[in-house]
XYZ file of C-alpha atoms in Angstrom:
564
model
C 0.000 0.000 0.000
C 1.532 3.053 -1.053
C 1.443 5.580 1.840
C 0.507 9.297 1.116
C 1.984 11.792 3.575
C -0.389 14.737 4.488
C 1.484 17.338 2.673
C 1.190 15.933 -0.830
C -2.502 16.130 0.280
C -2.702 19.825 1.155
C -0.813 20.833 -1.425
C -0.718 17.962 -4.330
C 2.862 17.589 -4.319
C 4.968 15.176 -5.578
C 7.981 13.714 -2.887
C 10.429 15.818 -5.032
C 8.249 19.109 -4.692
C 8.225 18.864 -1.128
C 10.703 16.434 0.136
C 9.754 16.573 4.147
C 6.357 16.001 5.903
C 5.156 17.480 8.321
C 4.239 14.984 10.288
C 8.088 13.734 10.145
C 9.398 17.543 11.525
C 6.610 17.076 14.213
C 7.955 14.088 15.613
C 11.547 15.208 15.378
C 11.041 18.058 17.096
C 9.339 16.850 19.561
C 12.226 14.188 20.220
C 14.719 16.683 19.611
C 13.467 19.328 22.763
C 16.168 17.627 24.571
C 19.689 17.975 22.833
C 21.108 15.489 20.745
C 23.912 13.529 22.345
C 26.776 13.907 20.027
C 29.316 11.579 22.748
C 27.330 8.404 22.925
C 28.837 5.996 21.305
C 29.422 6.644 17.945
C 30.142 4.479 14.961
C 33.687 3.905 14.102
C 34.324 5.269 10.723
C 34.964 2.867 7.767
C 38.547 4.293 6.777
C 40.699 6.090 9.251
C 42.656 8.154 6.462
C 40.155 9.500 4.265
C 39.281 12.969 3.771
C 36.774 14.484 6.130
C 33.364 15.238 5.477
C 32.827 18.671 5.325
C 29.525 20.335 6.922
C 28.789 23.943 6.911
C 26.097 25.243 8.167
C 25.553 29.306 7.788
C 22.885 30.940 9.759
C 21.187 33.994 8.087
C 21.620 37.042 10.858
C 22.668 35.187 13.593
C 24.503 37.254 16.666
C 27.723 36.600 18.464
C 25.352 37.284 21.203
C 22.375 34.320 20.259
C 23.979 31.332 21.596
C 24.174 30.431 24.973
C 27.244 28.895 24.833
C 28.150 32.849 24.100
C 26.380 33.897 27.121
C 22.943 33.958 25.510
C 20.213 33.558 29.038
C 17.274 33.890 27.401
C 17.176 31.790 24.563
C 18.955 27.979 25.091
C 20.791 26.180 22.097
C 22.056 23.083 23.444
C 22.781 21.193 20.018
C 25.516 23.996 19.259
C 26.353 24.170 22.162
C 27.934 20.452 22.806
C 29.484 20.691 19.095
C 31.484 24.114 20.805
C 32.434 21.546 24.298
C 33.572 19.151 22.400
C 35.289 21.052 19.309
C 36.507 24.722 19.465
C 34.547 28.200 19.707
C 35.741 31.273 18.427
C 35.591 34.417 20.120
C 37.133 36.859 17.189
C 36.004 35.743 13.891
C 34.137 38.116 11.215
C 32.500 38.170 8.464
C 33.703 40.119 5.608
C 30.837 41.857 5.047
C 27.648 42.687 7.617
C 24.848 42.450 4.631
C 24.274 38.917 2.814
C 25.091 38.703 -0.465
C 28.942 40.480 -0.233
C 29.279 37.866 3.126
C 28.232 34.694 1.312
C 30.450 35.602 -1.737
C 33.141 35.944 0.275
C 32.974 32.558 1.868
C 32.237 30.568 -1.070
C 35.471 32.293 -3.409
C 37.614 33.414 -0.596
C 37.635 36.971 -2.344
C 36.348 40.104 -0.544
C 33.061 41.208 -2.173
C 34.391 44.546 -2.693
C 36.814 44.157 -5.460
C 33.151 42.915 -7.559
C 30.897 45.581 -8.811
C 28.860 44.897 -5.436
C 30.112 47.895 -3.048
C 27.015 48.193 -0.695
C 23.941 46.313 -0.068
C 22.401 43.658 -1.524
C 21.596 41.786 -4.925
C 18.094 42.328 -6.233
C 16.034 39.583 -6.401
C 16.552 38.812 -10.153
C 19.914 40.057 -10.267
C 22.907 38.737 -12.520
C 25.701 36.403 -10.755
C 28.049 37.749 -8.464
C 30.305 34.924 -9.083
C 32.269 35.034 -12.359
C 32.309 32.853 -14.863
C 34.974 29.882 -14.007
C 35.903 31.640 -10.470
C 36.871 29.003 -7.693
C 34.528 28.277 -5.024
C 34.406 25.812 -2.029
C 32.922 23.531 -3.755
C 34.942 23.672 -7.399
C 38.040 22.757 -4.947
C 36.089 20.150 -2.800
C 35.044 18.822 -5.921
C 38.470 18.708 -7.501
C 39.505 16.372 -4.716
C 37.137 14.028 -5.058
C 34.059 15.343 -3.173
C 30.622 15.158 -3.456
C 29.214 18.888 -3.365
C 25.706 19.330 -2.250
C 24.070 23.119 -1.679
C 20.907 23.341 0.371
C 18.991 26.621 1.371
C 19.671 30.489 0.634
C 21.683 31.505 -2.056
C 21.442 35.235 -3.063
C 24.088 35.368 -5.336
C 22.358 35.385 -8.578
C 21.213 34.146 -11.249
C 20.709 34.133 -15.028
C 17.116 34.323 -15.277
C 15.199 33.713 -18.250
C 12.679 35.957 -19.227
C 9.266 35.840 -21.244
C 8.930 36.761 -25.106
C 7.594 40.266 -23.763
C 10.142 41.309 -22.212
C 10.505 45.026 -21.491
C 13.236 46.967 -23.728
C 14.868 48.443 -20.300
C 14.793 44.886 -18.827
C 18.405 45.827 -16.916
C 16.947 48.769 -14.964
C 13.285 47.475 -15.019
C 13.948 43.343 -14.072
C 17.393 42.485 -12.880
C 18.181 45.508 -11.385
C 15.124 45.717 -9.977
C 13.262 45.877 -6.225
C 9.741 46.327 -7.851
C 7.451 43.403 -7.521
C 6.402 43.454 -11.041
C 10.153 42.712 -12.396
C 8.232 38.738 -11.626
C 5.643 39.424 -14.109
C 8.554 39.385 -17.134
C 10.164 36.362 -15.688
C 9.548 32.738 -17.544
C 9.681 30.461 -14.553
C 9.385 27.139 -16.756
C 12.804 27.842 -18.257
C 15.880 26.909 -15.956
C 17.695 29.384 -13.998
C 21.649 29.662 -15.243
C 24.484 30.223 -13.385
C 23.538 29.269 -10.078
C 25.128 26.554 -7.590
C 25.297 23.899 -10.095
C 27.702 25.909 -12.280
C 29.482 27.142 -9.238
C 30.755 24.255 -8.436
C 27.795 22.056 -6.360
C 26.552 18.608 -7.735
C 23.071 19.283 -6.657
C 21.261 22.493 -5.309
C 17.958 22.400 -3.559
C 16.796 25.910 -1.688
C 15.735 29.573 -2.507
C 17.172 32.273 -4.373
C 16.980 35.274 -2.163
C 15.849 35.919 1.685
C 12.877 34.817 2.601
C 11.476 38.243 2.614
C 12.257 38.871 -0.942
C 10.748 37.612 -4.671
C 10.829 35.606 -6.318
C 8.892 32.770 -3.119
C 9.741 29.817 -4.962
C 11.699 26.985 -4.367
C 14.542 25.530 -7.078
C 15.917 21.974 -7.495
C 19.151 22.074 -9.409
C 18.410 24.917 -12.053
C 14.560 24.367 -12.353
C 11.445 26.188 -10.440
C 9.795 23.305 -8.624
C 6.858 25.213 -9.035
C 6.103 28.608 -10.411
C 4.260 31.507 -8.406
C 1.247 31.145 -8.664
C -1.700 31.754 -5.558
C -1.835 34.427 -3.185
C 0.995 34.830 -0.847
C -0.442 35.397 2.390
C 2.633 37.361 4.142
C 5.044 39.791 3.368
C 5.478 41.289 -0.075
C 1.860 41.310 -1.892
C 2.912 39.197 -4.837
C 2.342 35.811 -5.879
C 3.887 32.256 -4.264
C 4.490 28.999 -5.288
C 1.773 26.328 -3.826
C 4.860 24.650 -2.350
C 6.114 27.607 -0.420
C 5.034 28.161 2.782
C 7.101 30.728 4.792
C 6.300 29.293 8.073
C 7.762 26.008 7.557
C 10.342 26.769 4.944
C 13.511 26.158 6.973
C 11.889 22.761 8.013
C 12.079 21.717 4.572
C 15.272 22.782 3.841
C 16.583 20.763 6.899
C 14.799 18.042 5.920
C 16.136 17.993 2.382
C 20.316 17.854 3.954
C 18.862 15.353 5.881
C 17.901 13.260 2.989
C 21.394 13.954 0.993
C 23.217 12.670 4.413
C 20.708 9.808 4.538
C 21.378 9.055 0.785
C 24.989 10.090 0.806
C 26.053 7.401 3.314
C 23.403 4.272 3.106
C 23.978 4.557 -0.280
C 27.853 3.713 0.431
C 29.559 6.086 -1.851
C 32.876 6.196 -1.401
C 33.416 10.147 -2.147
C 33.674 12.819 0.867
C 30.596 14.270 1.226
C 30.344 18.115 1.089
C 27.209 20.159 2.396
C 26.776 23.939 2.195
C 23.505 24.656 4.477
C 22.861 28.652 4.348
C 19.433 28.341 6.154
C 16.486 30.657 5.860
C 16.496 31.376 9.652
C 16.623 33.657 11.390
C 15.941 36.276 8.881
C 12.771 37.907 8.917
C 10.057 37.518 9.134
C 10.872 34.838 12.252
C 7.819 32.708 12.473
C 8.495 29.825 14.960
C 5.881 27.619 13.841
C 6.882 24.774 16.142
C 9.219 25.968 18.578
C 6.795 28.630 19.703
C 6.612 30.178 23.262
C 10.380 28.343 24.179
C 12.555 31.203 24.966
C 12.260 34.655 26.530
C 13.329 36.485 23.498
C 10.474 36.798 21.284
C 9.413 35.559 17.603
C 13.080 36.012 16.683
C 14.488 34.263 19.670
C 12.367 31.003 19.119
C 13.608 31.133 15.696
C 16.866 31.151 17.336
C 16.043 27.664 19.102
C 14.577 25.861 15.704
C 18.024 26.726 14.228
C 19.570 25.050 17.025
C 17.328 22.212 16.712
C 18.511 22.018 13.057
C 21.706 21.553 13.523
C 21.024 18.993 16.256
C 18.911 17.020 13.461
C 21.998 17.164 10.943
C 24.328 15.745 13.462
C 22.045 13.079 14.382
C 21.832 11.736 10.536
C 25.515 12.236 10.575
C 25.672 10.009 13.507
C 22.724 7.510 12.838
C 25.275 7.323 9.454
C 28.092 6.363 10.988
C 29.895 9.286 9.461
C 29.812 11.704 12.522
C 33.401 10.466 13.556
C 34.817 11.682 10.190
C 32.967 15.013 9.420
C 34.374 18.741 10.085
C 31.003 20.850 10.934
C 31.415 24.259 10.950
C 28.479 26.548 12.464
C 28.574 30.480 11.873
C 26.432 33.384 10.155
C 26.461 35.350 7.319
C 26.252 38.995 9.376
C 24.987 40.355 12.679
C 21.682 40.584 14.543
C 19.218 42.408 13.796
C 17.861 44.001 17.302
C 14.687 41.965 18.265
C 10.864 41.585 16.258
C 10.196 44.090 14.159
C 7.445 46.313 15.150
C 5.413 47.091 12.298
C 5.897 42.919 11.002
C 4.702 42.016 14.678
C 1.870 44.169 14.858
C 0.503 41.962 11.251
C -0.098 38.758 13.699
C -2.813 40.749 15.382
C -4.551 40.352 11.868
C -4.373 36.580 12.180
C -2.837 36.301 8.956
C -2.511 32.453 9.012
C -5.959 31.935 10.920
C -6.132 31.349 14.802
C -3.135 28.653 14.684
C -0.456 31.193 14.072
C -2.188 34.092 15.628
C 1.828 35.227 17.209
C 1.257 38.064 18.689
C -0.692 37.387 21.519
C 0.616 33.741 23.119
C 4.098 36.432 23.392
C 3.309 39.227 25.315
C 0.617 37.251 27.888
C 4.175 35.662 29.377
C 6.250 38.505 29.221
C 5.889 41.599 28.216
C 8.668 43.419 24.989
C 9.930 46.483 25.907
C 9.961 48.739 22.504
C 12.813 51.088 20.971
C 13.415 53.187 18.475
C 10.319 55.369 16.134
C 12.339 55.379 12.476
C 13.086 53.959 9.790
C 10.870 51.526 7.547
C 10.675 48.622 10.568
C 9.318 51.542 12.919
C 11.256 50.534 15.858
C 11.564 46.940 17.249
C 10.722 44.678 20.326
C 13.443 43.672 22.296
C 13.279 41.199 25.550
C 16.437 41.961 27.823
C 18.080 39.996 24.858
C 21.543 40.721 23.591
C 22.021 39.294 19.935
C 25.061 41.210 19.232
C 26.196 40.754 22.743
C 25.986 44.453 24.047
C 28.263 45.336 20.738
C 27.890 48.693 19.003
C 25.888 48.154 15.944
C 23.889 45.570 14.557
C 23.334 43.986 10.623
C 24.861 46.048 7.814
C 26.926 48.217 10.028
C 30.604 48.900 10.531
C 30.991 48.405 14.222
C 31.748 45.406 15.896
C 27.510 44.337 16.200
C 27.487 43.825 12.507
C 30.689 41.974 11.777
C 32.024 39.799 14.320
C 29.883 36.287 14.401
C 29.911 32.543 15.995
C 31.964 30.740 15.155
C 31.994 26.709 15.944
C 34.140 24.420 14.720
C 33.681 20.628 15.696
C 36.069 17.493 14.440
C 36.568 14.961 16.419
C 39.816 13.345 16.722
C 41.568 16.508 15.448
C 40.413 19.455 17.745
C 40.645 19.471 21.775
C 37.869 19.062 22.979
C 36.206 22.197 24.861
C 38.856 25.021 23.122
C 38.466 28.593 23.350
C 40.278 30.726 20.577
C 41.024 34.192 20.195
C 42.852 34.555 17.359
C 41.509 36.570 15.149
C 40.170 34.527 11.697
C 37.611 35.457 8.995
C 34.864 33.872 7.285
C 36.447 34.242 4.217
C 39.401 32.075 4.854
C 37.379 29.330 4.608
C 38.594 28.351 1.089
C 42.239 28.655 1.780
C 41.285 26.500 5.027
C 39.467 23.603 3.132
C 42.110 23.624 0.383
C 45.067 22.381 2.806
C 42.643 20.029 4.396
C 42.280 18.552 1.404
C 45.983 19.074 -0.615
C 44.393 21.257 -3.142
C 47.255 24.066 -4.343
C 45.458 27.295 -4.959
C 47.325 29.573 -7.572
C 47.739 33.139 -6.540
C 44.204 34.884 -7.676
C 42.442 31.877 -6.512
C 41.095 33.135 -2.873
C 42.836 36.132 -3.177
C 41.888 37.451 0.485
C 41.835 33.333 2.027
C 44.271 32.512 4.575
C 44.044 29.122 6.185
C 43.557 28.677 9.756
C 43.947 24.848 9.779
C 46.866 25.757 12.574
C 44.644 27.437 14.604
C 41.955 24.704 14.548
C 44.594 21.593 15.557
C 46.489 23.928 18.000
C 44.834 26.703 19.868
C 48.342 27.878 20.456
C 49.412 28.416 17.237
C 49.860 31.643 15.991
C 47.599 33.807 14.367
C 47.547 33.570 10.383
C 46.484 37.482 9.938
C 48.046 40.520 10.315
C 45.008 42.388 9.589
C 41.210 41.983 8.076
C 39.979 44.558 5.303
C 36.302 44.309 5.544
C 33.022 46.447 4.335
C 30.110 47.894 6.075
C 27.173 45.718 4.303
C 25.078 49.310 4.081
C 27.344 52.396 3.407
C 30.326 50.624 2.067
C 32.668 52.021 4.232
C 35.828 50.093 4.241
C 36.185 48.935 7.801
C 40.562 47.503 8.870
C 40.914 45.606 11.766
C 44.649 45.296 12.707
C 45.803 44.095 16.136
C 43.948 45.768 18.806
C 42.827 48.551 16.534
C 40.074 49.311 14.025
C 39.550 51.700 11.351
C 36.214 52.437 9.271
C 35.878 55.091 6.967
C 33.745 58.101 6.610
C 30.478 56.993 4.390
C 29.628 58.951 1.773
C 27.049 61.060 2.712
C 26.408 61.857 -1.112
C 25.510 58.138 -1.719
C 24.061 57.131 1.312
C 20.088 57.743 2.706
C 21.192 56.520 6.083
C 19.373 58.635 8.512
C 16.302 57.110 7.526
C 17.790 53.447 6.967
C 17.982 52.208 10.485
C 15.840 53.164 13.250
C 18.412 53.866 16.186
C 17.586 51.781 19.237
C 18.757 54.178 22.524
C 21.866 53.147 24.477
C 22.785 50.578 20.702
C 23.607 53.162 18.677
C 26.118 56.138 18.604
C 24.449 59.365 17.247
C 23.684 58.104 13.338
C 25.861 61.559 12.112
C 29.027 58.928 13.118
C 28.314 57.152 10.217
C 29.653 59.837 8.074
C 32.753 60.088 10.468
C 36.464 58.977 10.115
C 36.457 56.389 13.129
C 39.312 54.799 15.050
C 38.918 52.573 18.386
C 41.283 50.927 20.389
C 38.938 47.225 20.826
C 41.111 45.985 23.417
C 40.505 49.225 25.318
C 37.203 49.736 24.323
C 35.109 47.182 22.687
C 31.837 49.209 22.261
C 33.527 51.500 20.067
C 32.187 54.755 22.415
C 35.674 56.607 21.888
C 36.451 57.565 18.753
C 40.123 58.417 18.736
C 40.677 59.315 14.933
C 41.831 62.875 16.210
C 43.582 62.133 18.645
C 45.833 59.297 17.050
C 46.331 60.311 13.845
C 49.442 58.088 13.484
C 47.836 55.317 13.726
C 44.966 56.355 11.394
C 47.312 56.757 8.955
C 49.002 53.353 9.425
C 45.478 51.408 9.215
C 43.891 53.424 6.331
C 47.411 52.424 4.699
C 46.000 48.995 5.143
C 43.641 49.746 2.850
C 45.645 50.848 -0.103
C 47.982 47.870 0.268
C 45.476 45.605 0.378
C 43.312 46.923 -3.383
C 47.074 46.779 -4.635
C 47.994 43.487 -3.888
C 45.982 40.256 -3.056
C 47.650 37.978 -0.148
C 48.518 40.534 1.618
C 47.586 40.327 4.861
C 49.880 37.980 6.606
C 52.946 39.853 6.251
């Protein structure tokens, strides 16, 4: 008797379409409240000397400040935190970037976004590639060595999309350039998408092409729409969905779909390294904890927090139900910074009962505890915060310069290879992933090829080694400022006030941010000194402003130059 799960009979969809069931994320979350035990037991692995496994798993705007194995008290994330007791946590890693795109194309070529034609902010949602044509990726040198490459959940790095025989004669400015709604109207969604993770490098792509928030709400398999827009969607931008997409359990079917290639990977004994890139949806907004409501003490966002966590506990379990737990390197970071708490103005929608009484939000929050609200600009109108930290008390939050918007988790676990329990401070980057996996794995990279990668594979097998940067040239996600971090000191430069719309970008939350006029400043702070960036002492050492805007100069010059 062929059994007929109850999602392929609310929305007619075939086991491809929608590869997890409900039912199935029910029950594992329910198991999983508890965290997985990563210590009991696990199954030897078949060959001692093979290459690692390689698991990354890349939160979308998740703080230094989120995890409580960072000192988060209100929301609890016990799945990452045994991988950081029994593998290594960092406590000074950054991202290159503090918006999403730049960040992710960093990590996947080991090239900082600004040398592209990406300066500040974010691709459109039917923009071109970011990635070149033939530029090396994670996975092109994974792959190269043997491994199986497997993407699964945000992209946001382009792609070629195809568009209908009307298209519009200004289709540039009017479609892939784009933040109107209508640039989906031009778009031929039966047509496959080019350029995209298959090209770059992956062996098989499953996920979304932009943030959650953003058009096109569809989901892709490989370089094909699984289904095209088509009814209502019921939250967010007033456009149309796919019948498949359903916001509110969108990262459970991404998790459910590594799940399956770790399932597959392994019982299906192939003998290549397996290779899994999970960018999740979470916990962008709009955060809608659909079944770890009500857990924390930090809100909509915060629960979101704790279904991440549970994720990642569900990934290792496959990996250890596979027998292939004892042999994988799992790496768990984030893209950029917090964002402050719930939005106000997407909060006050779940008093409209958007989704019906079952996901009526608002209310089942604030009868347990009660938000306390900041800031009255900017298009979010302020937000609700809960006496939680996500950027850990750290000036500035997502797509800013300051510390709040560029320094991230960072959890590394391998057994067998990392002491168990380690703390490091040196200082590493995001984007030296690539140059990292490449000596795992032998692979020689030629001089252009992760230009701005240095590998910390010392720093992961001895927490006393030495630190493999001499400095970090990074870019606020929103202005563009460039932003040098060299030994105990940090440099961003003046925005351009001529470019920028800034006052009216961010709503300011009191005692978070600086006076917003700072943004158009020359700043330098001594972070060993003072960590919240409140003294800006660009005047008073102009010596060593010089010597870190210098940075700067050398670094555009010259690629791998940082470790001198």
């Amino acid at each position: 008797m062929k059994v007929i799960n109850n999602n392929q009979i609310k929305y007619g969809l075939s086991e491809k379409a929608f590869p997890v069931t409900l039912s199935r994320f029910c029950t594992w979350y329910i198991i999983g409240l508890t965290a997985v035990s990563y210590a009991c037991n696990p199954v030897e692995a078949k060959e001692e000397d093979q290459m690692p496994n390689i698991v990354l798993i890349v939160a979308d705007d998740l703080g230094y400040g989120d995890l409580s194995c960072y000192g988060a008290t209100k929301i609890s994330t016990p799945n990452i935190d045994n991988l950081a007791s029994e593998g290594m946590r960092f406590t000074n890693a950054y991202v290159a970037s503090s918006l999403c795109s730049p960040s992710r194309y960093s990590i996947l070529t080991g090239c900082y976004s600004w040398r592209t034609q990406l300066k500040k902010g974010v691709l459109t949602p039917f923009a071109r590639p970011l990635i070149e044509k033939d530029q090396t990726t994670l996975a092109s040198v994974l792959k190269k060595s043997g491994y199986y490459t497997a993407c699964v959940g945000k992209w946001h790095l382009g792609f070629n999309w195809k568009l209908k025989d009307n298209k519009p004669s200004d289709a540039h400015e009017s479609v892939f350039d784009s933040w109107g709604t209508d640039a989906q109207e031009h778009i031929d969604f039966s047509e496959p998408v080019g350029d995209g993770p298959i090209e770059k490098g992956f062996d098989y792509f499953f996920g979304i092409p932009g943030s959650n928030n953003m058009i096109p709400f569809v989901l892709i398999e490989n370089d094909r729409v699984t289904a095209p827009p088509s009814i209502p969607n019921n939250f967010g931008a007033k456009t149309l969905r796919a019948p498949n997409w359903d916001i509110r359990f969108l990262d459970q079917i991404l998790a459910g779909k590594a799940v399956e290639i770790i399932d597959n990977h392994f019982q299906n004994k192939k003998t290549a390294p397996l290779f899994l890139y999970f960018p999740t949806s979470a916990i962008h907004p709009p955060c809608l904890p659909a079944l770890t409501k009500g857990m924390g003490h930090a809100g909509m966002r915060g629960d979101k927090v704790i279904e991440f966590d549970q994720i990642v506990g569900e990934l290792v379990k496959a990996l250890e139900k596979n027998g292939a737990l004892k042999n994988t390197l799992i790496i768990v970071t984030s893209d950029n910074g917090p964002l402050p708490g719930d939005p106000f103005v997407q909060t006050e929608r779940f008093k409209n009962k958007v989704f019906g009484n079952e996901f009526d939000y608002f209310q089942p929050y604030f009868a347990a505890y009660q938000p306390e609200y900041r800031g009255n600009s900017g298009q979010e109108k302020g937000w609700l915060v809960y006496g939680h930290t996500p950027a850990a008390g750290l000036l500035g939050f997502k797509s800013d310069a300051w510390e709040g918007g560029l320094w991230v988790p960072l959890v590394v676990h391998w057994p067998g290879k990392i002491k168990k329990g380690t703390v490091n401070d040196k200082m590493v980057c995001t984007v030296d992933l690539l140059a990292t996996f490449a000596e795992i794995t032998g692979e020689k990279l030629s001089d252009i090829e992760g230009g701005d990668s240095y590998s910390f594979l010392k720093n992961l097998l001895d927490d006393n080694a030495p630190q493999i940067r001499n400095s970090l040239t990074m870019a606020a996600g929103r202005s563009g400022a460039m932003v040098v971090r060299k030994g105990d000191w940090k440099y961003i430069e003046a925005a351009d006030r001529a470019t920028q719309n800034l006052p009216q970008a961010y709503p300011p939350p009191p005692n978070e941010y600086p006076g917003f006029s700072r943004v158009f400043e020359s700043q330098v702070y001594n972070l060993k000194e003072d960590v919240h960036e409140k003294f800006n002492l660009f005047d008073k050492n102009p010596e060593k402003a010089a010597e870190l805007k210098a940075v700067i100069s050398q670094v555009k010059r010259n690629l791998k130059s940082e470790d001198k």
